[in-house]
Structures are given as structure tokens and as C-alpha cells.
Amino acid sequence: MKNILVTGGAGFIGSNFVRYMLEKYDDYFIVVFDKLTYAGNLDNLHDVLDHPRFAFVRGDICDAEAVEAVIRQYEVDTIVNFAAETHVDRSIINPGAFVQTDVIGTYTLLEAARRFDLERYHQVSTDEVYGHVEEGRRAKETDPVAPRSPYSASKAGADLLVNAYFVTYGLPVTITRGANNVGPYQYPEKVVPLFTTNAIDDRPLPVYGDGRQKRDYHYVIDHCEAIDLVLHEGQPGEVYNVGTGQEIENLRMVEIILEELGKPRSLIQHVEDRLGHDRRYAMDISKIRALGWKPRHTPEEAIRKTVRWYVENEWWWRKIRNADFEAYYQAQYGRRRVLSPEEIAALYGESKQE
Ligand code: NAD
Ligand code: DAU
């Protein structure tokens, strides 16, 4: 491995991965290939743009010619694919963009990897492909995928294609399925940065439904370490779950943010739920542990550290929370009904019986 193409490297996890790899290795050249959608941002890479072992190319992973050109120009031997449409709420409004980038884009990269006989194709996938996981169970890599949103269905489709290229063509692929990442440079549509930046400005925090959904909030650098390990030690054709293995309720996540900021609980506002909202994600992480990896942060530590980063880096997120963002916010939340105390009490009653 010498020249790594990091697709989607101007996004949240991709940019953290680029920084991590440049710091850890002194002999890898990293090329970021990114379309710079609303979620892509060169500010995420501000401190590495002039690095001698770094290059940035703007392009679309669905554009086969552009993908082949960048592979040729930089003699790429490895692809790590982060590029995707990633926000579940946006996938409910506009599913086509998710099918296009997450499925067709992955197919385009796989074709290029096959044609150029690359050493490794790594797909960054998600725990959402398993769908809702019942209490008392944890999803294992061998479980069938059961996605329920246009986002997770597109990611699951991509995973199946990646596996098909291993079985059919012998392409050396690996897949990691990550839990909910938090950390620096996460676009503030996702819940932890959205609620943190809202709370800093004393704006309400729109909690979906009863807020008792469970997620495994995971620190982004821990995820980057796991991807690095799988790239070097993972078995081609294998899938690896990556998370803390300790999910918490969303209401607890909100409390941690408010505690860290010293803000009142009165900012919590229960609103109409997300359509098809998965109640619980939970993964068994024993396979990646057996490879020699372990999470360095609990969900609580990960959330607190993230909140502190947003407090210290207003320069980064204030530019993003501009008029365009406000228009998105109004479209997403403006018409969402605020739940009455009776409705919330009824939801709590239902969730106790689960
Ligand atoms: P993000 O939305 O912050 O970044 C996505 C990046 O992909 C952006 O820079 C964007 O410009 C780029 N991109 C989008 N469409 C593109 C296209 N057609 N061609 C080239 N570039 C394109 O996303 P993220 O949260 O950093 O997620 C990265 C990957 O990790 C995704 O594949 C996502 O499904 C997966 N994942 C995310 C999480 C999470 O909690 N954020 C957890 C598990 C897995
Ligand atoms: O689990 C991994 C996935 O995590 C990634 O694959 C996705 O790319 C990433 O977006 C994330 O998906 P989620 O839907 O879990 O993340 P989000 O931050 O949108 O929401 C987290 C939880 O918070 C979820 O239960 C919905 C809830 N939520 C979210 C928002 C934006 C709210 O209650 N209110 C909100 O305003």
C-alpha cells in the first residue's frame, strides 16, 4: 500500500481519517477525491491541504472517467470509500440522491478497482444496514441485512455489491460497519453537533418522539483506528462491526450535552418522530476486538469531548450555520409538530411495555 484514494475525504469521518493516516505513516500518499456536496468542506482539511503527501481532486464517484483519471494520475493502489449521502432525514425527503451516490457511486468505484487490479478496496459502511435490533440481541456480521430507510437500504445495496465483487471477481475487498460517529468536523445536521450548536445559542433541541431510541455514540478517531487496522490486518471478503458496544438512549445523549454546556433541560422539545425511525442499533464487536482493536472512549466520553470541540471551534461551524442551513432547518423542522405533555406521556407508556 502506497497511494491511497480517500473518496469523500472532505466530509466528517473521511477528513479525520486523512489527518490520522498522514500523522501515523510517513510513507503513504493520500489523494482525496470529493464532490464537495453541501457536506464536503475544505475547512475540514485546512491543516493538511499543503502537506507534501496530500492532494485534493474535486470529482464525483459516479463519474467513471474522472475516477479512472485520478487512479492513473496518482498510481492509486488502494481505495477507501467514505463518499456517500449520509443523513437519514434527507434520504426521507430525497431518496434518489442516496441511490445514485451510495449504490451507483460504489459500483463505479468497484469497476475501477477491478479494472486497475487494485490491492484493496475498503467500503465504509454502517450499523444501520442491520435495521432495528431487538433488546437482548446484538447484530453480528453474519446477520442478514434488514435496512429500513432509503439511506440504509442504499448502504446495504452497496455492501452487497462489494461482496459480489469479492465472490465473482476475487477483488480484495473489506467492509467496516460503524456505529454513530461523533467528533470534530461533523456537519451540524447530525444530532450531536445540531443539539450542541442549538444549545450554545439557547435554541430548542428537537428530540424525535419520546427520545428513548438507542444509539452507540462512538468517537471518530476510534473508528479511524479500526479502519486502519482492517486495511492492514483484515481478511479480504470480511465484514467488521465497529462501535463501543454500549448504546445509550437519545435522552441521555441530550442530558450529557446540556450538562457539558451548563444549559437547562427546558431546551428539550419533543417533536413528531422521524418516519420509519429505527428504535435501537446494537452491534457485537467481538470480531474487530479479536483483530486487536478496542474503543478508547465510552459514548459519554465521546459526546463530552465532541461538545468541547464545538465550543472551541465556532470559527468552523458558524460559517456552516448560514442562511442556506437555516433554509434546510426550516424545511426539516419548521412544520414538525411539537408534542403535547399528554402525547409524550403516552409514548413513555408504550415504550415501557416494549
Ligand atoms: P459526510 O456527509 O460528512 O461526508 C460525505 C462526503 O462525501 C462529503 O465530503 C461529500 O462531499 C462527499 N460526497 C458525497 N457524494 C459524493 C460523490 N457523489 N462523489 C464524491 N464525493 C461525494 O459523511 P460522514 O459522516 O463522514 O460519513 C462517511 C462515510 O461513513 C459514509 O459512507 C457513511 O455512510 C459512513 N458512516 C457514517 C457514520 C456516521 O455516524 N457519520 C457511521 C457509520 C458509517
Ligand atoms: O448509525 C450510523 C449512522 O449514524 C450513519 O450511518 C449515518 O450516516 C449517520 O447520519 C447516523 O445516523 P442516525 O440517523 O442514527 O444519526 P442522526 O444524528 O441523524 O440521529 C441520531 C439519533 O437522534 C436518531 O435516533 C434520531 C435522533 N434525532 C436526530 C436529529 C437530527 C433527534 O431526535 N432529533 C434530531 O433533530
Short mmCIF file of C-alpha atoms and ligand atoms in Angstrom, two decimals:
data_model
loop_
_atom_site.label_atom_id
_atom_site.label_comp_id
_atom_site.label_asym_id
_atom_site.label_seq_id
_atom_site.Cartn_x
_atom_site.Cartn_y
_atom_site.Cartn_z
CA MET A 1 0.00 0.00 0.00
CA LYS A 2 1.44 3.35 -1.06
CA ASN A 3 -1.05 5.66 -2.72
CA ILE A 4 -4.46 5.72 -1.08
CA LEU A 5 -7.53 7.26 -2.70
CA VAL A 6 -9.84 8.52 0.03
CA THR A 7 -13.22 9.20 -1.57
CA GLY A 8 -15.43 11.52 0.47
CA GLY A 9 -12.31 12.69 2.32
CA ALA A 10 -13.62 16.25 2.70
CA GLY A 11 -16.51 15.02 4.86
CA PHE A 12 -16.59 14.34 8.59
CA ILE A 13 -15.06 10.87 9.04
CA GLY A 14 -13.01 10.99 5.83
CA SER A 15 -11.18 14.18 6.86
CA ASN A 16 -10.41 12.76 10.31
CA PHE A 17 -9.12 9.59 8.63
CA VAL A 18 -6.84 11.59 6.28
CA ARG A 19 -5.31 13.52 9.20
CA TYR A 20 -4.89 10.30 11.20
CA MET A 21 -3.17 8.46 8.31
CA LEU A 22 -0.82 11.35 7.46
CA GLU A 23 0.24 11.60 11.10
CA LYS A 24 0.64 7.86 11.64
CA TYR A 25 2.50 6.87 8.46
CA ASP A 26 5.35 8.72 6.78
CA ASP A 27 5.31 6.78 3.52
CA TYR A 28 1.68 6.93 2.32
CA PHE A 29 0.44 9.44 -0.23
CA ILE A 30 -3.21 10.38 0.30
CA VAL A 31 -5.43 11.67 -2.50
CA VAL A 32 -8.86 12.94 -1.52
CA PHE A 33 -11.48 12.66 -4.25
CA ASP A 34 -14.63 14.50 -3.24
CA LYS A 35 -17.57 16.16 -4.98
CA LEU A 36 -17.85 18.82 -2.27
CA THR A 37 -21.58 18.47 -1.76
CA TYR A 38 -23.20 20.55 1.00
CA ALA A 39 -21.47 18.15 3.46
CA GLY A 40 -17.99 18.36 1.92
CA ASN A 41 -15.84 21.19 3.19
CA LEU A 42 -12.18 22.03 2.61
CA ASP A 43 -12.12 23.67 6.05
CA ASN A 44 -12.23 20.08 7.38
CA LEU A 45 -8.79 19.58 5.80
CA HIS A 46 -7.42 23.08 6.47
CA ASP A 47 -4.30 21.83 8.28
CA VAL A 48 -3.29 19.22 5.68
CA LEU A 49 -4.03 21.00 2.37
CA ASP A 50 -0.33 21.95 1.97
CA HIS A 51 1.04 18.63 3.19
CA PRO A 52 3.64 17.22 0.76
CA ARG A 53 1.99 13.77 0.76
CA PHE A 54 -1.54 15.07 0.17
CA ALA A 55 -3.56 16.01 -2.92
CA PHE A 56 -7.17 17.07 -3.40
CA VAL A 57 -9.20 16.39 -6.54
CA ARG A 58 -12.79 17.53 -6.88
CA GLY A 59 -14.93 14.86 -8.55
CA ASP A 60 -17.97 12.62 -8.41
CA ILE A 61 -17.60 8.91 -7.62
CA CYS A 62 -20.38 8.23 -10.17
CA ASP A 63 -18.16 9.66 -12.95
CA ALA A 64 -16.15 6.66 -14.21
CA GLU A 65 -13.80 8.74 -16.38
CA ALA A 66 -12.89 11.08 -13.53
CA VAL A 67 -12.35 8.14 -11.16
CA GLU A 68 -10.06 6.38 -13.65
CA ALA A 69 -8.14 9.60 -14.33
CA VAL A 70 -7.35 10.14 -10.64
CA ILE A 71 -6.30 6.49 -10.20
CA ARG A 72 -3.95 6.78 -13.18
CA GLN A 73 -2.53 10.19 -12.25
CA TYR A 74 -1.66 9.21 -8.67
CA GLU A 75 -0.91 5.49 -9.29
CA VAL A 76 -3.52 4.62 -6.71
CA ASP A 77 -3.27 1.09 -5.27
CA THR A 78 -5.95 1.31 -2.54
CA ILE A 79 -9.41 2.88 -2.31
CA VAL A 80 -11.10 3.72 0.98
CA ASN A 81 -14.65 4.79 0.15
CA PHE A 82 -16.27 7.25 2.54
CA ALA A 83 -18.17 9.14 -0.19
CA ALA A 84 -21.91 8.95 0.35
CA GLU A 85 -25.08 10.83 1.03
CA THR A 86 -25.29 10.23 4.76
CA HIS A 87 -28.22 11.91 6.51
CA VAL A 88 -31.27 9.72 7.15
CA ASP A 89 -33.70 12.69 7.32
CA ARG A 90 -32.54 13.92 3.90
CA SER A 91 -32.96 10.40 2.48
CA ILE A 92 -36.63 10.53 3.50
CA ILE A 93 -37.09 13.76 1.51
CA ASN A 94 -34.87 12.90 -1.50
CA PRO A 95 -34.06 9.17 -1.75
CA GLY A 96 -32.82 9.37 -5.38
CA ALA A 97 -29.58 11.15 -4.41
CA PHE A 98 -28.81 8.27 -2.00
CA VAL A 99 -29.41 5.53 -4.57
CA GLN A 100 -27.24 7.45 -7.04
CA THR A 101 -24.18 8.12 -4.88
CA ASP A 102 -24.31 5.28 -2.37
CA VAL A 103 -25.16 2.49 -4.85
CA ILE A 104 -24.12 3.67 -8.35
CA GLY A 105 -21.09 5.50 -6.96
CA THR A 106 -19.91 2.36 -5.13
CA TYR A 107 -20.46 0.32 -8.31
CA THR A 108 -18.37 2.84 -10.30
CA LEU A 109 -15.50 2.62 -7.79
CA LEU A 110 -15.65 -1.19 -7.73
CA GLU A 111 -15.44 -1.32 -11.53
CA ALA A 112 -12.39 0.95 -11.46
CA ALA A 113 -10.79 -1.13 -8.68
CA ARG A 114 -11.34 -4.27 -10.79
CA ARG A 115 -10.00 -2.70 -13.99
CA PHE A 116 -6.85 -1.38 -12.30
CA ASP A 117 -6.38 -4.55 -10.25
CA LEU A 118 -6.06 -2.58 -7.01
CA GLU A 119 -4.52 -4.09 -3.87
CA ARG A 120 -7.53 -3.28 -1.70
CA TYR A 121 -10.99 -1.74 -1.89
CA HIS A 122 -12.37 -0.77 1.51
CA GLN A 123 -16.02 0.16 1.97
CA VAL A 124 -17.02 2.32 4.94
CA SER A 125 -20.47 1.06 5.86
CA THR A 126 -22.85 1.47 8.77
CA ASP A 127 -24.64 -0.40 11.55
CA GLU A 128 -27.89 0.92 10.01
CA VAL A 129 -27.79 -1.89 7.41
CA TYR A 130 -28.89 -4.30 10.18
CA GLY A 131 -32.04 -2.23 10.83
CA HIS A 132 -33.71 -2.12 14.25
CA VAL A 133 -32.14 -4.65 16.64
CA GLU A 134 -34.39 -6.14 19.34
CA GLU A 135 -33.44 -5.73 23.03
CA GLY A 136 -31.29 -8.62 24.24
CA ARG A 137 -29.61 -9.06 20.84
CA ARG A 138 -26.58 -7.54 19.11
CA ALA A 139 -26.10 -7.61 15.34
CA LYS A 140 -23.28 -9.85 14.17
CA GLU A 141 -21.50 -9.55 10.83
CA THR A 142 -23.12 -12.79 9.70
CA ASP A 143 -26.67 -11.46 10.29
CA PRO A 144 -28.72 -10.71 7.19
CA VAL A 145 -29.06 -7.02 6.37
CA ALA A 146 -32.53 -5.56 7.06
CA PRO A 147 -32.36 -1.83 6.26
CA ARG A 148 -35.46 0.33 6.73
CA SER A 149 -34.63 3.84 5.45
CA PRO A 150 -33.66 4.91 1.90
CA TYR A 151 -30.20 5.75 3.32
CA SER A 152 -29.61 2.39 4.99
CA ALA A 153 -31.13 0.48 2.05
CA SER A 154 -28.69 2.23 -0.31
CA LYS A 155 -25.74 1.46 2.01
CA ALA A 156 -26.86 -2.18 2.28
CA GLY A 157 -27.12 -2.38 -1.52
CA ALA A 158 -23.54 -1.08 -1.73
CA ASP A 159 -22.34 -3.68 0.80
CA LEU A 160 -23.93 -6.47 -1.23
CA LEU A 161 -22.24 -5.22 -4.40
CA VAL A 162 -18.87 -5.04 -2.63
CA ASN A 163 -19.29 -8.65 -1.51
CA ALA A 164 -20.34 -9.68 -5.03
CA TYR A 165 -17.09 -8.26 -6.44
CA PHE A 166 -15.14 -10.38 -3.94
CA VAL A 167 -17.04 -13.57 -4.76
CA THR A 168 -17.31 -13.06 -8.52
CA TYR A 169 -14.02 -11.36 -9.43
CA GLY A 170 -11.83 -12.07 -6.42
CA LEU A 171 -11.43 -8.31 -5.77
CA PRO A 172 -9.70 -7.90 -2.37
CA VAL A 173 -12.42 -6.02 -0.50
CA THR A 174 -13.10 -5.33 3.16
CA ILE A 175 -16.10 -3.67 4.83
CA THR A 176 -16.40 -1.93 8.20
CA ARG A 177 -19.84 -1.19 9.67
CA GLY A 178 -19.55 1.77 12.01
CA ALA A 179 -21.89 2.98 14.75
CA ASN A 180 -22.94 6.66 15.18
CA ASN A 181 -19.70 8.62 14.98
CA VAL A 182 -19.19 11.88 16.85
CA GLY A 183 -16.20 14.19 16.95
CA PRO A 184 -14.62 17.20 15.22
CA TYR A 185 -15.90 18.44 11.83
CA GLN A 186 -19.29 16.67 11.84
CA TYR A 187 -21.80 18.63 9.77
CA PRO A 188 -24.35 20.12 12.19
CA GLU A 189 -27.38 18.34 10.69
CA LYS A 190 -26.42 15.23 12.72
CA VAL A 191 -27.87 15.12 16.18
CA VAL A 192 -24.87 15.76 18.48
CA PRO A 193 -23.48 18.79 16.61
CA LEU A 194 -27.00 20.05 15.87
CA PHE A 195 -28.04 19.94 19.52
CA THR A 196 -24.70 21.31 20.73
CA THR A 197 -24.78 24.30 18.41
CA ASN A 198 -28.50 24.90 19.09
CA ALA A 199 -27.89 24.76 22.85
CA ILE A 200 -24.93 27.16 22.64
CA ASP A 201 -27.37 29.63 21.05
CA ASP A 202 -30.17 28.76 23.54
CA ARG A 203 -32.35 27.31 20.76
CA PRO A 204 -34.67 24.32 21.39
CA LEU A 205 -33.38 20.77 20.86
CA PRO A 206 -35.92 18.90 18.67
CA VAL A 207 -35.96 15.39 20.17
CA TYR A 208 -37.81 12.94 17.91
CA GLY A 209 -40.72 11.17 19.63
CA ASP A 210 -40.03 10.02 23.18
CA GLY A 211 -36.24 10.24 22.74
CA ARG A 212 -35.78 6.72 24.07
CA GLN A 213 -34.24 5.37 20.87
CA LYS A 214 -30.83 3.77 21.45
CA ARG A 215 -27.64 4.58 19.59
CA ASP A 216 -23.97 3.67 20.08
CA TYR A 217 -22.24 7.09 20.02
CA HIS A 218 -18.67 6.37 19.03
CA TYR A 219 -15.59 8.63 18.82
CA VAL A 220 -14.50 9.23 15.22
CA ILE A 221 -10.75 8.67 15.79
CA ASP A 222 -11.51 5.26 17.33
CA HIS A 223 -13.35 4.46 14.10
CA CYS A 224 -10.36 5.67 12.02
CA GLU A 225 -8.04 3.38 14.00
CA ALA A 226 -10.33 0.45 13.26
CA ILE A 227 -10.41 1.18 9.52
CA ASP A 228 -6.61 1.45 9.51
CA LEU A 229 -6.35 -1.92 11.27
CA VAL A 230 -8.77 -3.61 8.88
CA LEU A 231 -6.87 -2.18 5.89
CA HIS A 232 -3.66 -3.75 7.18
CA GLU A 233 -4.82 -6.87 9.05
CA GLY A 234 -8.38 -7.53 7.85
CA GLN A 235 -9.20 -10.57 5.74
CA PRO A 236 -10.38 -9.84 2.18
CA GLY A 237 -14.07 -10.64 1.80
CA GLU A 238 -14.78 -9.97 5.50
CA VAL A 239 -17.06 -7.51 7.29
CA TYR A 240 -16.12 -5.95 10.68
CA ASN A 241 -18.51 -4.18 13.07
CA VAL A 242 -17.01 -1.09 14.74
CA GLY A 243 -18.51 0.70 17.76
CA THR A 244 -18.26 0.87 21.53
CA GLY A 245 -20.73 -1.98 22.02
CA GLN A 246 -22.57 0.22 24.59
CA GLU A 247 -25.63 2.00 23.29
CA ILE A 248 -27.39 4.76 25.23
CA GLU A 249 -30.83 6.39 24.94
CA ASN A 250 -31.01 9.64 22.96
CA LEU A 251 -32.38 11.44 26.04
CA ARG A 252 -29.20 10.50 27.91
CA MET A 253 -27.12 11.86 25.00
CA VAL A 254 -29.09 15.14 25.26
CA GLU A 255 -28.52 15.32 29.03
CA ILE A 256 -24.77 14.87 28.55
CA ILE A 257 -24.68 17.75 26.03
CA LEU A 258 -26.69 20.02 28.35
CA GLU A 259 -24.54 19.09 31.39
CA GLU A 260 -21.32 19.75 29.48
CA LEU A 261 -22.61 23.16 28.34
CA GLY A 262 -24.31 24.05 31.65
CA LYS A 263 -27.63 24.61 29.83
CA PRO A 264 -31.15 23.88 31.19
CA ARG A 265 -33.34 20.84 30.38
CA SER A 266 -36.05 23.29 29.34
CA LEU A 267 -34.32 23.46 25.92
CA ILE A 268 -35.58 19.90 25.23
CA GLN A 269 -38.57 19.96 22.89
CA HIS A 270 -40.20 16.65 21.90
CA VAL A 271 -41.34 16.78 18.28
CA GLU A 272 -43.01 14.44 15.78
CA ASP A 273 -40.91 11.37 15.15
CA ARG A 274 -38.78 10.57 12.08
CA LEU A 275 -40.65 8.32 9.61
CA GLY A 276 -39.59 4.68 9.95
CA HIS A 277 -37.28 5.62 12.86
CA ASP A 278 -35.13 2.65 13.91
CA ARG A 279 -35.54 2.21 17.64
CA ARG A 280 -32.26 0.53 18.54
CA TYR A 281 -28.88 -0.14 16.96
CA ALA A 282 -26.54 -2.51 18.79
CA MET A 283 -23.61 -4.43 17.42
CA ASP A 284 -21.45 -7.30 18.60
CA ILE A 285 -17.87 -6.01 18.22
CA SER A 286 -16.02 -9.19 19.20
CA LYS A 287 -14.68 -9.79 15.68
CA ILE A 288 -12.77 -6.47 15.47
CA ARG A 289 -11.67 -6.88 19.10
CA ALA A 290 -10.15 -10.23 18.14
CA LEU A 291 -8.17 -8.41 15.43
CA GLY A 292 -6.55 -6.32 18.20
CA TRP A 293 -8.72 -3.18 18.32
CA LYS A 294 -10.66 -1.69 21.19
CA PRO A 295 -12.65 1.54 21.59
CA ARG A 296 -10.78 4.22 23.59
CA HIS A 297 -13.89 6.25 24.50
CA THR A 298 -17.25 5.35 26.01
CA PRO A 299 -20.28 7.05 24.41
CA GLU A 300 -20.35 9.57 27.28
CA GLU A 301 -16.64 10.45 26.89
CA ALA A 302 -17.06 10.71 23.10
CA ILE A 303 -20.04 13.10 23.41
CA ARG A 304 -18.38 15.29 26.07
CA LYS A 305 -15.17 15.60 24.03
CA THR A 306 -17.20 16.46 20.93
CA VAL A 307 -19.20 19.15 22.73
CA ARG A 308 -15.95 20.76 23.93
CA TRP A 309 -14.61 20.79 20.34
CA TYR A 310 -17.71 22.67 19.13
CA VAL A 311 -17.38 25.17 21.98
CA GLU A 312 -13.76 25.80 20.99
CA ASN A 313 -14.30 25.84 17.21
CA GLU A 314 -17.08 28.29 16.49
CA TRP A 315 -14.98 29.53 13.51
CA TRP A 316 -15.77 26.21 11.83
CA TRP A 317 -19.50 25.75 12.44
CA ARG A 318 -20.76 29.35 12.39
CA LYS A 319 -19.78 29.55 8.70
CA ILE A 320 -21.86 26.44 8.01
CA ARG A 321 -24.90 27.53 10.01
CA ASN A 322 -25.60 30.24 7.44
CA ALA A 323 -28.73 31.25 5.51
CA ASP A 324 -28.70 28.03 3.41
CA PHE A 325 -28.50 25.95 6.57
CA GLU A 326 -31.36 27.94 8.09
CA ALA A 327 -33.47 27.17 4.98
CA TYR A 328 -32.69 23.46 5.42
CA TYR A 329 -33.54 23.74 9.13
CA GLN A 330 -36.90 25.34 8.39
CA ALA A 331 -37.72 22.68 5.75
CA GLN A 332 -36.76 19.87 8.14
CA TYR A 333 -38.14 21.21 11.42
CA GLY A 334 -40.40 24.19 10.61
CA ARG A 335 -43.55 22.11 10.11
CA ARG A 336 -42.74 19.38 12.64
CA ARG A 337 -45.42 19.37 15.33
CA VAL A 338 -44.28 19.88 18.94
CA LEU A 339 -45.72 17.05 21.06
CA SER A 340 -48.04 17.83 23.96
CA PRO A 341 -47.17 16.59 27.51
CA GLU A 342 -50.03 14.02 27.14
CA GLU A 343 -48.60 12.68 23.88
CA ILE A 344 -45.14 12.35 25.42
CA ALA A 345 -46.58 10.59 28.49
CA ALA A 346 -48.44 8.16 26.19
CA LEU A 347 -45.22 7.43 24.25
CA TYR A 348 -43.36 6.71 27.52
CA GLY A 349 -46.16 4.31 28.49
CA GLU A 350 -45.83 2.44 25.19
CA SER A 351 -42.05 2.21 25.39
CA LYS A 352 -42.23 0.76 28.95
CA GLN A 353 -44.27 -2.15 27.58
CA GLU A 354 -41.71 -3.00 24.84
P1 NAD B 1 -20.37 13.28 5.44
O1 NAD B 1 -21.75 13.52 4.93
O2 NAD B 1 -19.81 14.16 6.48
O3 NAD B 1 -19.34 13.32 4.21
C1 NAD B 1 -19.61 12.72 2.99
C2 NAD B 1 -18.56 13.22 1.99
O4 NAD B 1 -18.80 12.56 0.74
C3 NAD B 1 -18.65 14.73 1.73
O5 NAD B 1 -17.37 15.30 1.74
C4 NAD B 1 -19.26 14.81 0.35
O6 NAD B 1 -18.86 15.96 -0.39
C5 NAD B 1 -18.75 13.54 -0.30
N1 NAD B 1 -19.58 13.07 -1.40
C6 NAD B 1 -20.94 12.92 -1.40
N2 NAD B 1 -21.34 12.48 -2.61
C7 NAD B 1 -20.22 12.33 -3.36
C8 NAD B 1 -20.00 11.89 -4.69
N3 NAD B 1 -21.01 11.53 -5.48
N4 NAD B 1 -18.73 11.84 -5.14
C9 NAD B 1 -17.70 12.22 -4.35
N5 NAD B 1 -17.86 12.66 -3.09
C10 NAD B 1 -19.11 12.72 -2.61
O7 NAD B 1 -20.35 11.77 5.88
P2 NAD B 1 -19.62 11.02 7.09
O8 NAD B 1 -20.49 11.11 8.26
O9 NAD B 1 -18.21 11.44 7.15
O10 NAD B 1 -19.71 9.51 6.56
C11 NAD B 1 -18.66 8.97 5.74
C12 NAD B 1 -18.99 7.53 5.43
O11 NAD B 1 -19.11 6.79 6.63
C13 NAD B 1 -20.32 7.34 4.69
O12 NAD B 1 -20.14 6.32 3.73
C14 NAD B 1 -21.29 6.91 5.76
O13 NAD B 1 -22.32 6.11 5.22
C15 NAD B 1 -20.37 6.13 6.67
N6 NAD B 1 -20.76 6.09 8.09
C16 NAD B 1 -21.03 7.24 8.76
C17 NAD B 1 -21.32 7.19 10.13
C18 NAD B 1 -21.61 8.42 10.93
O14 NAD B 1 -22.01 8.29 12.07
N7 NAD B 1 -21.39 9.61 10.42
C19 NAD B 1 -21.33 5.94 10.78
C20 NAD B 1 -21.06 4.79 10.04
C21 NAD B 1 -20.75 4.89 8.71
O1 DAU B 2 -25.51 4.54 12.96
C1 DAU B 2 -24.63 5.06 11.99
C2 DAU B 2 -25.32 6.19 11.27
O2 DAU B 2 -25.40 7.26 12.20
C3 DAU B 2 -24.63 6.65 10.00
O3 DAU B 2 -24.63 5.59 9.07
C4 DAU B 2 -25.34 7.86 9.40
O4 DAU B 2 -24.62 8.34 8.28
C5 DAU B 2 -25.40 8.95 10.47
O5 DAU B 2 -26.16 10.02 9.96
C6 DAU B 2 -26.06 8.41 11.73
O6 DAU B 2 -27.47 8.12 11.51
P1 DAU B 2 -28.58 8.45 12.60
O7 DAU B 2 -29.88 8.61 11.92
O8 DAU B 2 -28.53 7.47 13.73
O9 DAU B 2 -27.99 9.84 13.13
P2 DAU B 2 -28.67 11.24 13.47
O10 DAU B 2 -27.59 12.08 14.04
O11 DAU B 2 -29.45 11.79 12.34
O12 DAU B 2 -29.69 10.84 14.62
C7 DAU B 2 -29.26 10.18 15.80
C8 DAU B 2 -30.47 9.91 16.66
O13 DAU B 2 -31.02 11.16 17.09
C9 DAU B 2 -31.59 9.21 15.92
O14 DAU B 2 -32.24 8.32 16.82
C10 DAU B 2 -32.53 10.33 15.53
C11 DAU B 2 -32.36 11.32 16.67
N1 DAU B 2 -32.56 12.73 16.27
C12 DAU B 2 -31.85 13.21 15.21
C13 DAU B 2 -31.98 14.51 14.81
C14 DAU B 2 -31.21 15.04 13.63
C15 DAU B 2 -33.41 13.56 17.00
O15 DAU B 2 -34.05 13.12 17.97
N2 DAU B 2 -33.55 14.86 16.59
C16 DAU B 2 -32.89 15.36 15.54
O16 DAU B 2 -33.06 16.57 15.21
#
